[in-house]
């Protein structure tokens, strides 16, 4: 049942997706630093206003609580012409997004 709900949600998003005008975007900047099993770091920027950077670090190495902690930012220009920025952390506490455009909890 869960699979059916997820499938319907994915199909709904795919159908509702606007036409992608970014197919002609070119990469303006690309950096990638694979620092082995301890983590990674990358960043890119494209001509259509998209930029993203992310880095990860292995925490609690060698313990049963070993986990990858990821921190990143993505910025894009939406169809309405407004620029949005999403900052996030993903670690043992889950995915934690922050952005001026996101609703805030109580």
Coordinates of C-alpha atoms in Angstrom, one line a residue:
X1 CA 0.0 0.0 0.0
X2 CA 2.8 2.4 0.9
X3 CA 4.4 1.7 -2.5
X4 CA 1.2 2.6 -4.3
X5 CA 0.9 5.9 -2.4
X6 CA 4.5 6.8 -3.2
X7 CA 4.1 5.8 -6.8
X8 CA 1.0 8.0 -7.2
X9 CA 2.8 10.9 -5.5
X10 CA 5.8 10.6 -7.8
X11 CA 3.6 10.4 -10.9
X12 CA 1.6 13.4 -9.8
X13 CA 4.8 15.4 -9.4
X14 CA 6.1 14.3 -12.8
X15 CA 2.9 15.3 -14.5
X16 CA 2.7 18.6 -12.8
X17 CA 6.4 19.5 -13.5
X18 CA 6.7 22.6 -15.6
X19 CA 8.6 22.5 -18.9
X20 CA 12.3 22.6 -18.2
X21 CA 13.9 25.7 -19.8
X22 CA 17.3 24.9 -18.2
X23 CA 18.2 22.3 -20.8
X24 CA 20.6 24.8 -22.4
X25 CA 22.3 25.7 -19.1
X26 CA 26.1 25.4 -19.0
X27 CA 28.3 24.7 -16.0
X28 CA 30.1 27.8 -14.9
X29 CA 31.9 26.3 -11.9
X30 CA 32.6 22.8 -10.7
X31 CA 34.7 21.7 -7.7
X32 CA 34.9 18.1 -6.3
X33 CA 37.1 16.9 -3.5
X34 CA 36.6 13.3 -2.5
X35 CA 38.5 13.0 0.7
X36 CA 38.1 9.2 0.9
X37 CA 35.9 7.3 3.4
X38 CA 36.0 10.2 5.8
X39 CA 33.8 12.5 3.6
X40 CA 33.5 14.6 0.5
X41 CA 33.0 18.1 -0.7
X42 CA 31.6 19.5 -3.9
X43 CA 30.2 22.7 -5.4
X44 CA 28.8 23.8 -8.8
X45 CA 27.1 26.7 -10.4
X46 CA 25.2 26.8 -13.7
X47 CA 24.2 29.6 -16.1
X48 CA 20.5 29.3 -15.2
X49 CA 21.1 30.5 -11.7
X50 CA 21.4 27.1 -9.9
X51 CA 24.2 26.6 -7.4
X52 CA 24.9 23.9 -4.9
X53 CA 27.5 23.1 -2.4
X54 CA 27.7 20.2 0.0
X55 CA 30.2 18.7 2.3
X56 CA 30.1 15.5 4.5
X57 CA 32.2 14.3 7.3
X58 CA 32.2 10.9 9.0
X59 CA 31.3 11.3 12.7
X60 CA 32.0 8.9 15.6
X61 CA 34.5 6.9 13.5
X62 CA 34.9 3.3 14.6
X63 CA 31.9 3.2 16.9
X64 CA 28.5 1.7 16.6
X65 CA 27.2 5.3 16.2
X66 CA 29.3 6.0 13.1
X67 CA 27.4 8.3 10.8
X68 CA 27.9 10.6 7.9
X69 CA 27.0 14.3 8.6
X70 CA 26.1 16.3 5.5
X71 CA 25.7 20.0 5.3
X72 CA 24.8 21.9 2.2
X73 CA 23.1 24.8 0.3
X74 CA 21.2 24.9 -3.0
X75 CA 20.0 28.1 -4.7
X76 CA 17.8 28.3 -7.8
X77 CA 15.6 30.7 -9.7
X78 CA 12.0 29.5 -9.7
X79 CA 9.5 29.9 -12.6
X80 CA 8.2 33.0 -10.8
X81 CA 11.6 34.6 -11.2
X82 CA 12.3 34.6 -7.5
X83 CA 15.6 33.2 -6.2
X84 CA 15.3 30.6 -3.5
X85 CA 18.0 29.3 -1.1
X86 CA 17.7 26.1 0.9
X87 CA 20.3 25.2 3.6
X88 CA 20.2 21.8 5.0
X89 CA 21.8 19.4 7.4
X90 CA 21.4 15.6 7.2
X91 CA 22.8 13.6 10.1
X92 CA 21.8 11.1 12.8
X93 CA 18.9 13.6 13.6
X94 CA 17.4 13.3 10.1
X95 CA 17.1 15.9 7.3
X96 CA 16.9 19.4 8.6
X97 CA 16.1 22.0 5.9
X98 CA 16.1 25.8 6.4
X99 CA 14.9 28.5 4.0
X100 CA 13.0 31.8 4.1
X101 CA 10.4 30.2 1.8
X102 CA 9.7 27.2 4.1
X103 CA 7.0 27.3 6.7
X104 CA 8.2 27.3 10.3
X105 CA 6.9 25.0 13.0
X106 CA 5.5 26.2 16.4

